[in-house]
Amino acid sequence: MPDDYDKDVYPEPPRRTPVVDKQTNLPNPALILTQLFHYAVDVPVTTFRDFMDRMHDRNKLYYYHQKFRRVPELTECQMGDFLCYYEAEMQWRRDHKVDQEIVKVVQERLRACQQREGNSYEQNCAKELQQFAQVAKAYQSRYGDLGAYGSARKCLMKQKHRMLEEQNAA
Amino acid sequence: MVGMSVLRSAAAIAAKINPFKPGITKSGLLTRTVRERDKVAVRFGSHGKQMFVIKPTDYYDRRFLHLLKYYILLTGIPVAAIVAYVNIFIGEAELAEIPEGYVPEHWEYYKHPITRWIARTFYDPPEKDYEKMMALIQIEAEKADMRLTQLEVRKHMRHRGDGPWFHYETVDKTLIDNSIKSTPDN
């Protein structure tokens, strides 16, 4: 089975299952349907999945997350050193992908929070909202309008313009 | 009866004269008369009278669909069987921390067993691709540098004239006849 999610980040709301207080002798159709679903669908699927897990446990395969060494950035490259440019560009692309995934994770948390809270999400999810606003603003200011052919060089130029504007504003 | 042929009109006239005589009428279809109208094929407990349904041919459509199913399933079923076998009996990889002092192979960074197999069998490791690209960049950078230096050298040699390039072969100095210019009054 896929491993469980982080319970702290996505907290479950408290269960509100009511206590069974049966006052008639008639059968409960909801109970009958849940039992039917359980035996017709849940049990076969669970046994099949357990069989699959036993098969998988025989010869386990593992996969890892690749760790890349840090190389000198574009600012630390000599002029005309195209190999340094290439390595810096590849590193920038990897960092760009990582930042995209970070934004996606924060977005997912906000979405889960909104789904949990329902109509009162604006006050209950204030932390997630603020975090997402911060992360989105940071992403926009760094990688925002680079376009489809964005490269490390264009990002650096954007940073330069940003710093110039800050200097002019100050 | 305008559109009918001569034979048909003759048979019709003969049928009109003697409708029940068996020798004169050709057949029920030609003469367009139904003999013994009261007998109809009725079978109780079945779908009623058998009808000869006239509809346009569905031979080509059915043939096309049959061939389509055949060619799709010809490779579809083996592929589905292989993928099902791999997913059920081999299973996807689990995420783990890289053990100390162990450098994973390049295919061990993928999850699905078929992706791992493709990366192992067909693809070069990404480090090799990186190095190949860096080699190309190095070659192109060296070529660009060489071209610039060549232009520089050309400029210098042309200007100074003391290098191996821009040598123009001239006639030997001793062969020049200086008698034309040897006296001032020529």
mmCIF file of C-alpha atoms in Angstrom:
data_model
loop_
_atom_site.group_PDB
_atom_site.id
_atom_site.type_symbol
_atom_site.label_atom_id
_atom_site.label_comp_id
_atom_site.label_asym_id
_atom_site.label_seq_id
_atom_site.Cartn_x
_atom_site.Cartn_y
_atom_site.Cartn_z
ATOM 1 C CA MET A 1 0.000 0.000 0.000
ATOM 2 C CA PRO A 2 1.345 3.545 -0.577
ATOM 3 C CA ASP A 3 2.759 5.068 2.555
ATOM 4 C CA ASP A 4 0.602 7.428 4.594
ATOM 5 C CA TYR A 5 0.759 11.195 4.457
ATOM 6 C CA ASP A 6 2.133 13.462 7.154
ATOM 7 C CA LYS A 7 -0.588 13.605 9.804
ATOM 8 C CA ASP A 8 0.590 16.929 11.244
ATOM 9 C CA VAL A 9 0.426 18.814 7.986
ATOM 10 C CA TYR A 10 -2.946 17.413 6.945
ATOM 11 C CA PRO A 11 -4.815 16.992 10.217
ATOM 12 C CA GLU A 12 -8.025 15.005 10.146
ATOM 13 C CA PRO A 13 -11.111 16.709 11.497
ATOM 14 C CA PRO A 14 -12.565 14.999 14.590
ATOM 15 C CA ARG A 15 -14.885 12.112 13.801
ATOM 16 C CA ARG A 16 -18.553 12.694 14.325
ATOM 17 C CA THR A 17 -19.890 9.138 13.997
ATOM 18 C CA PRO A 18 -23.127 9.025 15.942
ATOM 19 C CA VAL A 19 -23.800 6.356 18.565
ATOM 20 C CA VAL A 20 -26.065 3.610 17.253
ATOM 21 C CA ASP A 21 -29.422 3.954 18.994
ATOM 22 C CA LYS A 22 -31.704 1.556 17.157
ATOM 23 C CA GLN A 23 -35.346 1.952 18.133
ATOM 24 C CA THR A 24 -37.086 -0.263 15.580
ATOM 25 C CA ASN A 25 -36.867 -3.884 14.609
ATOM 26 C CA LEU A 26 -36.712 -3.073 10.910
ATOM 27 C CA PRO A 27 -33.375 -3.687 9.156
ATOM 28 C CA ASN A 28 -31.271 -0.632 8.440
ATOM 29 C CA PRO A 29 -30.840 -0.336 4.647
ATOM 30 C CA ALA A 30 -27.689 1.799 4.959
ATOM 31 C CA LEU A 31 -26.103 -0.901 7.085
ATOM 32 C CA ILE A 32 -27.151 -3.566 4.584
ATOM 33 C CA LEU A 33 -25.645 -1.601 1.718
ATOM 34 C CA THR A 34 -22.374 -0.975 3.564
ATOM 35 C CA GLN A 35 -22.123 -4.676 4.415
ATOM 36 C CA LEU A 36 -22.871 -5.551 0.787
ATOM 37 C CA PHE A 37 -20.206 -3.163 -0.451
ATOM 38 C CA HIS A 38 -17.769 -4.517 2.098
ATOM 39 C CA TYR A 39 -18.180 -8.141 1.096
ATOM 40 C CA ALA A 40 -18.631 -7.628 -2.624
ATOM 41 C CA VAL A 41 -15.901 -5.059 -3.258
ATOM 42 C CA ASP A 42 -13.734 -4.332 -0.232
ATOM 43 C CA VAL A 43 -12.809 -7.883 0.794
ATOM 44 C CA PRO A 44 -11.809 -9.165 -2.703
ATOM 45 C CA VAL A 45 -9.807 -6.029 -3.436
ATOM 46 C CA THR A 46 -8.040 -6.172 -0.076
ATOM 47 C CA THR A 47 -7.142 -9.850 -0.489
ATOM 48 C CA PHE A 48 -5.822 -9.184 -3.992
ATOM 49 C CA ARG A 49 -3.757 -6.263 -2.772
ATOM 50 C CA ASP A 50 -2.358 -8.348 0.100
ATOM 51 C CA PHE A 51 -1.439 -11.042 -2.400
ATOM 52 C CA MET A 52 0.334 -8.403 -4.478
ATOM 53 C CA ASP A 53 2.208 -7.140 -1.407
ATOM 54 C CA ARG A 54 3.377 -10.674 -0.594
ATOM 55 C CA MET A 55 4.626 -11.027 -4.177
ATOM 56 C CA HIS A 56 6.406 -7.689 -3.925
ATOM 57 C CA ASP A 57 8.063 -8.559 -0.614
ATOM 58 C CA ARG A 58 9.851 -11.503 -2.228
ATOM 59 C CA ASN A 59 12.275 -9.329 -4.203
ATOM 60 C CA LYS A 60 12.111 -5.737 -3.112
ATOM 61 C CA LEU A 61 13.270 -2.915 -5.350
ATOM 62 C CA TYR A 62 14.396 0.431 -3.987
ATOM 63 C CA TYR A 63 14.708 3.805 -5.588
ATOM 64 C CA TYR A 64 16.543 6.846 -4.291
ATOM 65 C CA HIS A 65 16.449 10.593 -4.661
ATOM 66 C CA GLN A 66 19.494 11.754 -6.554
ATOM 67 C CA LYS A 67 21.716 14.193 -4.690
ATOM 68 C CA PHE A 68 23.593 16.668 -6.853
ATOM 69 C CA ARG A 69 26.752 18.450 -5.840
ATOM 70 C CA ARG A 70 26.666 22.221 -5.804
ATOM 71 C CA VAL A 71 28.705 23.798 -8.617
ATOM 72 C CA PRO A 72 29.752 27.444 -8.961
ATOM 73 C CA GLU A 73 26.864 29.674 -9.930
ATOM 74 C CA LEU A 74 26.645 31.973 -12.940
ATOM 75 C CA THR A 75 27.965 34.899 -10.888
ATOM 76 C CA GLU A 76 31.098 32.940 -10.003
ATOM 77 C CA CYS A 77 31.926 31.979 -13.612
ATOM 78 C CA GLN A 78 34.668 33.650 -15.633
ATOM 79 C CA MET A 79 33.674 35.409 -18.835
ATOM 80 C CA GLY A 80 33.728 33.071 -21.792
ATOM 81 C CA ASP A 81 33.991 29.917 -19.664
ATOM 82 C CA PHE A 82 31.241 28.051 -21.440
ATOM 83 C CA LEU A 83 31.611 24.871 -19.435
ATOM 84 C CA CYS A 84 31.042 26.821 -16.223
ATOM 85 C CA TYR A 85 28.028 28.462 -17.880
ATOM 86 C CA TYR A 86 26.609 25.028 -18.760
ATOM 87 C CA GLU A 87 27.044 23.618 -15.266
ATOM 88 C CA ALA A 88 25.506 26.736 -13.711
ATOM 89 C CA GLU A 89 22.584 26.549 -16.160
ATOM 90 C CA MET A 90 21.910 22.900 -15.299
ATOM 91 C CA GLN A 91 22.046 23.704 -11.605
ATOM 92 C CA TRP A 92 19.670 26.617 -12.099
ATOM 93 C CA ARG A 93 17.240 24.339 -13.955
ATOM 94 C CA ARG A 94 17.305 21.781 -11.145
ATOM 95 C CA ASP A 95 16.680 24.522 -8.580
ATOM 96 C CA HIS A 96 13.834 25.869 -10.728
ATOM 97 C CA LYS A 97 12.171 22.447 -10.751
ATOM 98 C CA VAL A 98 12.600 22.147 -6.977
ATOM 99 C CA ASP A 99 11.024 25.565 -6.485
ATOM 100 C CA GLN A 100 8.088 24.607 -8.701
ATOM 101 C CA GLU A 101 7.516 21.523 -6.577
ATOM 102 C CA ILE A 102 7.718 23.616 -3.391
ATOM 103 C CA VAL A 103 5.002 25.921 -4.715
ATOM 104 C CA LYS A 104 2.885 22.895 -5.626
ATOM 105 C CA VAL A 105 3.244 21.396 -2.132
ATOM 106 C CA VAL A 106 2.252 24.646 -0.427
ATOM 107 C CA GLN A 107 -0.675 24.989 -2.817
ATOM 108 C CA GLU A 108 -1.765 21.424 -2.027
ATOM 109 C CA ARG A 109 -1.704 22.190 1.700
ATOM 110 C CA LEU A 110 -3.856 25.269 1.205
ATOM 111 C CA ARG A 111 -6.296 23.301 -0.910
ATOM 112 C CA ALA A 112 -6.547 20.529 1.681
ATOM 113 C CA CYS A 113 -7.107 23.108 4.405
ATOM 114 C CA GLN A 114 -9.881 24.787 2.431
ATOM 115 C CA GLN A 115 -11.532 21.429 1.806
ATOM 116 C CA ARG A 116 -11.368 20.592 5.501
ATOM 117 C CA GLU A 117 -12.687 23.888 6.805
ATOM 118 C CA GLY A 118 -15.370 24.495 4.225
ATOM 119 C CA ASN A 119 -16.930 27.916 4.333
ATOM 120 C CA SER A 120 -14.884 29.209 7.254
ATOM 121 C CA TYR A 121 -11.516 28.688 5.554
ATOM 122 C CA GLU A 122 -10.533 32.371 5.552
ATOM 123 C CA GLN A 123 -10.083 32.514 9.313
ATOM 124 C CA ASN A 124 -9.163 28.897 10.089
ATOM 125 C CA CYS A 125 -6.514 28.505 7.404
ATOM 126 C CA ALA A 126 -4.835 31.869 7.949
ATOM 127 C CA LYS A 127 -1.404 30.274 8.389
ATOM 128 C CA GLU A 128 -1.602 28.292 5.148
ATOM 129 C CA LEU A 129 -2.963 31.301 3.291
ATOM 130 C CA GLN A 130 -0.158 33.516 4.489
ATOM 131 C CA GLN A 131 2.449 30.863 3.705
ATOM 132 C CA PHE A 132 1.098 30.379 0.203
ATOM 133 C CA ALA A 133 0.952 34.119 -0.442
ATOM 134 C CA GLN A 134 4.569 34.477 0.684
ATOM 135 C CA VAL A 135 5.813 31.543 -1.418
ATOM 136 C CA ALA A 136 3.874 32.619 -4.511
ATOM 137 C CA LYS A 137 5.170 36.177 -4.225
ATOM 138 C CA ALA A 138 8.737 34.929 -3.863
ATOM 139 C CA TYR A 139 8.379 32.606 -6.868
ATOM 140 C CA GLN A 140 6.864 35.374 -8.955
ATOM 141 C CA SER A 141 9.617 37.815 -8.102
ATOM 142 C CA ARG A 142 12.367 35.321 -8.888
ATOM 143 C CA TYR A 143 11.087 33.180 -11.775
ATOM 144 C CA GLY A 144 7.961 35.096 -12.689
ATOM 145 C CA ASP A 145 7.904 36.335 -16.282
ATOM 146 C CA LEU A 146 10.978 34.620 -17.654
ATOM 147 C CA GLY A 147 8.901 32.828 -20.307
ATOM 148 C CA ALA A 148 9.348 29.450 -21.928
ATOM 149 C CA TYR A 149 13.007 30.065 -22.866
ATOM 150 C CA GLY A 150 13.967 31.168 -19.380
ATOM 151 C CA SER A 151 17.595 30.528 -18.513
ATOM 152 C CA ALA A 152 19.937 31.214 -15.639
ATOM 153 C CA ARG A 153 21.239 34.270 -17.448
ATOM 154 C CA LYS A 154 17.785 35.815 -17.888
ATOM 155 C CA CYS A 155 17.000 35.101 -14.244
ATOM 156 C CA LEU A 156 20.226 36.836 -13.250
ATOM 157 C CA MET A 157 19.343 39.838 -15.384
ATOM 158 C CA LYS A 158 15.914 39.948 -13.782
ATOM 159 C CA GLN A 159 17.547 39.919 -10.360
ATOM 160 C CA LYS A 160 19.842 42.734 -11.444
ATOM 161 C CA HIS A 161 16.880 44.848 -12.563
ATOM 162 C CA ARG A 162 15.062 44.086 -9.319
ATOM 163 C CA MET A 163 18.058 45.225 -7.286
ATOM 164 C CA LEU A 164 18.407 48.365 -9.395
ATOM 165 C CA GLU A 165 14.771 49.210 -8.800
ATOM 166 C CA GLU A 166 15.150 48.654 -5.094
ATOM 167 C CA GLN A 167 18.145 50.919 -5.120
ATOM 168 C CA ASN A 168 16.280 53.585 -7.064
ATOM 169 C CA ALA A 169 13.298 53.325 -4.753
ATOM 170 C CA ALA A 170 15.477 53.653 -1.664
ATOM 171 C CA MET B 1 -48.578 -1.623 -68.020
ATOM 172 C CA VAL B 2 -46.514 0.758 -70.038
ATOM 173 C CA GLY B 3 -43.145 -0.111 -68.600
ATOM 174 C CA MET B 4 -43.563 -3.847 -68.813
ATOM 175 C CA SER B 5 -41.854 -5.941 -71.417
ATOM 176 C CA VAL B 6 -43.644 -7.840 -74.187
ATOM 177 C CA LEU B 7 -43.191 -11.205 -72.530
ATOM 178 C CA ARG B 8 -44.492 -9.975 -69.245
ATOM 179 C CA SER B 9 -47.534 -8.372 -70.847
ATOM 180 C CA ALA B 10 -48.279 -11.608 -72.737
ATOM 181 C CA ALA B 11 -48.056 -13.604 -69.514
ATOM 182 C CA ALA B 12 -50.310 -11.073 -67.797
ATOM 183 C CA ILE B 13 -52.931 -11.380 -70.524
ATOM 184 C CA ALA B 14 -52.759 -15.191 -70.370
ATOM 185 C CA ALA B 15 -53.121 -15.097 -66.603
ATOM 186 C CA LYS B 16 -56.113 -12.815 -66.879
ATOM 187 C CA ILE B 17 -57.800 -15.187 -69.330
ATOM 188 C CA ASN B 18 -57.164 -18.392 -67.359
ATOM 189 C CA PRO B 19 -56.119 -17.439 -63.862
ATOM 190 C CA PHE B 20 -56.313 -20.953 -62.389
ATOM 191 C CA LYS B 21 -54.964 -23.000 -65.300
ATOM 192 C CA PRO B 22 -51.544 -24.329 -64.304
ATOM 193 C CA GLY B 23 -50.050 -24.643 -67.829
ATOM 194 C CA ILE B 24 -50.353 -21.071 -69.032
ATOM 195 C CA THR B 25 -48.968 -19.068 -66.095
ATOM 196 C CA LYS B 26 -45.167 -18.917 -65.926
ATOM 197 C CA SER B 27 -44.694 -18.370 -62.207
ATOM 198 C CA GLY B 28 -46.199 -16.416 -59.398
ATOM 199 C CA LEU B 29 -43.533 -13.668 -59.478
ATOM 200 C CA LEU B 30 -43.676 -13.009 -63.240
ATOM 201 C CA THR B 31 -47.405 -12.715 -63.447
ATOM 202 C CA ARG B 32 -47.734 -10.769 -60.210
ATOM 203 C CA THR B 33 -50.679 -12.882 -59.116
ATOM 204 C CA VAL B 34 -50.792 -14.797 -55.894
ATOM 205 C CA ARG B 35 -52.307 -18.234 -56.292
ATOM 206 C CA GLU B 36 -54.116 -19.658 -53.308
ATOM 207 C CA ARG B 37 -54.220 -16.464 -51.338
ATOM 208 C CA ASP B 38 -55.733 -18.081 -48.271
ATOM 209 C CA LYS B 39 -52.620 -20.173 -47.364
ATOM 210 C CA VAL B 40 -50.063 -18.051 -45.431
ATOM 211 C CA ALA B 41 -47.027 -19.497 -43.619
ATOM 212 C CA VAL B 42 -48.095 -19.195 -39.998
ATOM 213 C CA ARG B 43 -46.125 -20.927 -37.256
ATOM 214 C CA PHE B 44 -47.452 -20.415 -33.763
ATOM 215 C CA GLY B 45 -44.896 -19.877 -30.986
ATOM 216 C CA SER B 46 -42.227 -18.301 -33.251
ATOM 217 C CA HIS B 47 -41.411 -14.803 -34.462
ATOM 218 C CA GLY B 48 -44.248 -14.708 -36.949
ATOM 219 C CA LYS B 49 -43.957 -14.708 -40.699
ATOM 220 C CA GLN B 50 -40.366 -14.916 -41.935
ATOM 221 C CA MET B 51 -39.406 -11.706 -43.639
ATOM 222 C CA PHE B 52 -36.657 -11.247 -46.213
ATOM 223 C CA VAL B 53 -35.169 -8.009 -44.871
ATOM 224 C CA ILE B 54 -33.611 -5.891 -47.557
ATOM 225 C CA LYS B 55 -30.914 -3.625 -46.119
ATOM 226 C CA PRO B 56 -27.647 -2.161 -47.435
ATOM 227 C CA THR B 57 -24.550 -4.298 -47.028
ATOM 228 C CA ASP B 58 -22.715 -4.219 -43.706
ATOM 229 C CA TYR B 59 -19.978 -6.541 -44.982
ATOM 230 C CA TYR B 60 -17.374 -3.801 -45.305
ATOM 231 C CA ASP B 61 -18.210 -2.221 -41.950
ATOM 232 C CA ARG B 62 -18.093 -5.543 -40.121
ATOM 233 C CA ARG B 63 -14.880 -6.497 -41.912
ATOM 234 C CA PHE B 64 -13.281 -3.194 -40.923
ATOM 235 C CA LEU B 65 -14.284 -3.548 -37.277
ATOM 236 C CA HIS B 66 -13.106 -7.141 -37.211
ATOM 237 C CA LEU B 67 -9.710 -6.226 -38.666
ATOM 238 C CA LEU B 68 -9.446 -3.230 -36.311
ATOM 239 C CA LYS B 69 -10.066 -5.405 -33.260
ATOM 240 C CA TYR B 70 -7.668 -8.027 -34.582
ATOM 241 C CA TYR B 71 -4.752 -5.688 -35.209
ATOM 242 C CA ILE B 72 -5.237 -3.750 -32.009
ATOM 243 C CA LEU B 73 -5.425 -6.873 -29.881
ATOM 244 C CA LEU B 74 -2.542 -8.537 -31.702
ATOM 245 C CA THR B 75 -0.034 -6.420 -29.794
ATOM 246 C CA GLY B 76 -2.449 -5.036 -27.225
ATOM 247 C CA ILE B 77 -3.006 -8.301 -25.405
ATOM 248 C CA PRO B 78 0.688 -9.219 -25.026
ATOM 249 C CA VAL B 79 1.527 -5.692 -23.879
ATOM 250 C CA ALA B 80 -1.327 -5.693 -21.364
ATOM 251 C CA ALA B 81 -0.294 -9.133 -20.121
ATOM 252 C CA ILE B 82 3.341 -8.095 -19.682
ATOM 253 C CA VAL B 83 2.430 -4.864 -17.889
ATOM 254 C CA ALA B 84 -0.019 -6.692 -15.618
ATOM 255 C CA TYR B 85 2.605 -9.331 -14.798
ATOM 256 C CA VAL B 86 5.197 -6.688 -13.982
ATOM 257 C CA ASN B 87 2.817 -4.672 -11.829
ATOM 258 C CA ILE B 88 1.458 -7.645 -9.896
ATOM 259 C CA PHE B 89 4.492 -9.878 -9.472
ATOM 260 C CA ILE B 90 7.452 -7.508 -9.549
ATOM 261 C CA GLY B 91 5.938 -4.312 -8.240
ATOM 262 C CA GLU B 92 7.137 -0.758 -7.952
ATOM 263 C CA ALA B 93 10.210 0.284 -6.048
ATOM 264 C CA GLU B 94 10.094 1.820 -2.584
ATOM 265 C CA LEU B 95 11.696 5.088 -1.651
ATOM 266 C CA ALA B 96 14.719 4.626 0.588
ATOM 267 C CA GLU B 97 17.601 6.702 1.894
ATOM 268 C CA ILE B 98 20.872 6.211 0.073
ATOM 269 C CA PRO B 99 22.981 3.912 2.261
ATOM 270 C CA GLU B 100 26.363 5.164 3.478
ATOM 271 C CA GLY B 101 29.165 4.816 0.975
ATOM 272 C CA TYR B 102 26.892 3.386 -1.710
ATOM 273 C CA VAL B 103 26.599 5.038 -5.127
ATOM 274 C CA PRO B 104 23.344 3.907 -6.770
ATOM 275 C CA GLU B 105 23.347 3.006 -10.443
ATOM 276 C CA HIS B 106 21.583 5.440 -12.718
ATOM 277 C CA TRP B 107 18.518 3.213 -13.112
ATOM 278 C CA GLU B 108 17.991 2.987 -9.397
ATOM 279 C CA TYR B 109 16.581 6.492 -9.372
ATOM 280 C CA TYR B 110 13.344 5.422 -11.071
ATOM 281 C CA LYS B 111 10.260 3.871 -9.504
ATOM 282 C CA HIS B 112 8.506 1.650 -12.037
ATOM 283 C CA PRO B 113 10.322 -1.603 -12.996
ATOM 284 C CA ILE B 114 9.751 -1.118 -16.715
ATOM 285 C CA THR B 115 11.209 2.431 -16.550
ATOM 286 C CA ARG B 116 14.159 1.004 -14.671
ATOM 287 C CA TRP B 117 14.647 -1.667 -17.325
ATOM 288 C CA ILE B 118 14.512 0.895 -20.139
ATOM 289 C CA ALA B 119 17.009 3.131 -18.312
ATOM 290 C CA ARG B 120 19.276 0.153 -17.673
ATOM 291 C CA THR B 121 19.136 -1.368 -21.175
ATOM 292 C CA PHE B 122 18.798 1.496 -23.628
ATOM 293 C CA TYR B 123 19.692 4.820 -22.073
ATOM 294 C CA ASP B 124 23.085 6.185 -21.152
ATOM 295 C CA PRO B 125 23.531 7.347 -17.559
ATOM 296 C CA PRO B 126 22.704 11.061 -17.204
ATOM 297 C CA GLU B 127 26.278 11.694 -16.075
ATOM 298 C CA LYS B 128 27.485 10.384 -19.432
ATOM 299 C CA ASP B 129 25.000 12.615 -21.276
ATOM 300 C CA TYR B 130 26.203 15.586 -19.201
ATOM 301 C CA GLU B 131 29.812 14.811 -20.071
ATOM 302 C CA LYS B 132 28.940 14.357 -23.758
ATOM 303 C CA MET B 133 27.286 17.774 -23.808
ATOM 304 C CA MET B 134 30.242 19.317 -21.986
ATOM 305 C CA ALA B 135 32.611 17.751 -24.544
ATOM 306 C CA LEU B 136 30.603 19.278 -27.394
ATOM 307 C CA ILE B 137 30.623 22.667 -25.674
ATOM 308 C CA GLN B 138 34.393 22.387 -25.133
ATOM 309 C CA ILE B 139 34.964 21.562 -28.805
ATOM 310 C CA GLU B 140 32.804 24.467 -29.956
ATOM 311 C CA ALA B 141 34.475 26.856 -27.502
ATOM 312 C CA GLU B 142 37.909 25.806 -28.729
ATOM 313 C CA LYS B 143 36.790 26.251 -32.330
ATOM 314 C CA ALA B 144 35.527 29.758 -31.576
ATOM 315 C CA ASP B 145 38.790 30.659 -29.825
ATOM 316 C CA MET B 146 40.807 29.273 -32.720
ATOM 317 C CA ARG B 147 38.845 31.301 -35.242
ATOM 318 C CA LEU B 148 39.380 34.498 -33.267
ATOM 319 C CA THR B 149 43.102 33.888 -32.906
ATOM 320 C CA GLN B 150 43.337 33.042 -36.585
ATOM 321 C CA LEU B 151 41.815 36.412 -37.494
ATOM 322 C CA GLU B 152 44.223 38.151 -35.103
ATOM 323 C CA VAL B 153 47.235 36.335 -36.578
ATOM 324 C CA ARG B 154 46.089 37.108 -40.101
ATOM 325 C CA LYS B 155 45.866 40.797 -39.269
ATOM 326 C CA HIS B 156 49.350 40.857 -37.786
ATOM 327 C CA MET B 157 50.981 38.878 -40.543
ATOM 328 C CA ARG B 158 49.383 40.938 -43.231
ATOM 329 C CA HIS B 159 50.445 44.120 -41.515
ATOM 330 C CA ARG B 160 54.006 43.162 -40.654
ATOM 331 C CA GLY B 161 54.683 40.805 -43.511
ATOM 332 C CA ASP B 162 57.230 38.783 -41.547
ATOM 333 C CA GLY B 163 55.216 35.661 -40.983
ATOM 334 C CA PRO B 164 54.716 32.499 -43.031
ATOM 335 C CA TRP B 165 51.385 33.739 -44.508
ATOM 336 C CA PHE B 166 51.010 36.299 -47.259
ATOM 337 C CA HIS B 167 54.201 35.278 -49.021
ATOM 338 C CA TYR B 168 53.990 36.194 -52.645
ATOM 339 C CA GLU B 169 56.710 34.671 -54.838
ATOM 340 C CA THR B 170 58.608 37.311 -56.736
ATOM 341 C CA VAL B 171 61.253 37.118 -59.464
ATOM 342 C CA ASP B 172 64.906 36.780 -58.390
ATOM 343 C CA LYS B 173 66.586 40.156 -57.663
ATOM 344 C CA THR B 174 69.672 39.359 -59.750
ATOM 345 C CA LEU B 175 67.615 38.861 -62.916
ATOM 346 C CA ILE B 176 66.442 42.475 -62.995
ATOM 347 C CA ASP B 177 67.902 44.464 -65.850
ATOM 348 C CA ASN B 178 68.878 47.790 -64.306
ATOM 349 C CA SER B 179 70.352 49.228 -67.519
ATOM 350 C CA ILE B 180 67.154 51.159 -68.266
ATOM 351 C CA LYS B 181 67.419 53.192 -65.112
ATOM 352 C CA SER B 182 71.199 53.091 -64.726
ATOM 353 C CA THR B 183 71.877 56.532 -66.241
ATOM 354 C CA PRO B 184 69.834 59.633 -65.497
ATOM 355 C CA ASP B 185 69.353 60.628 -69.107
ATOM 356 C CA ASN B 186 67.285 57.559 -70.311
#
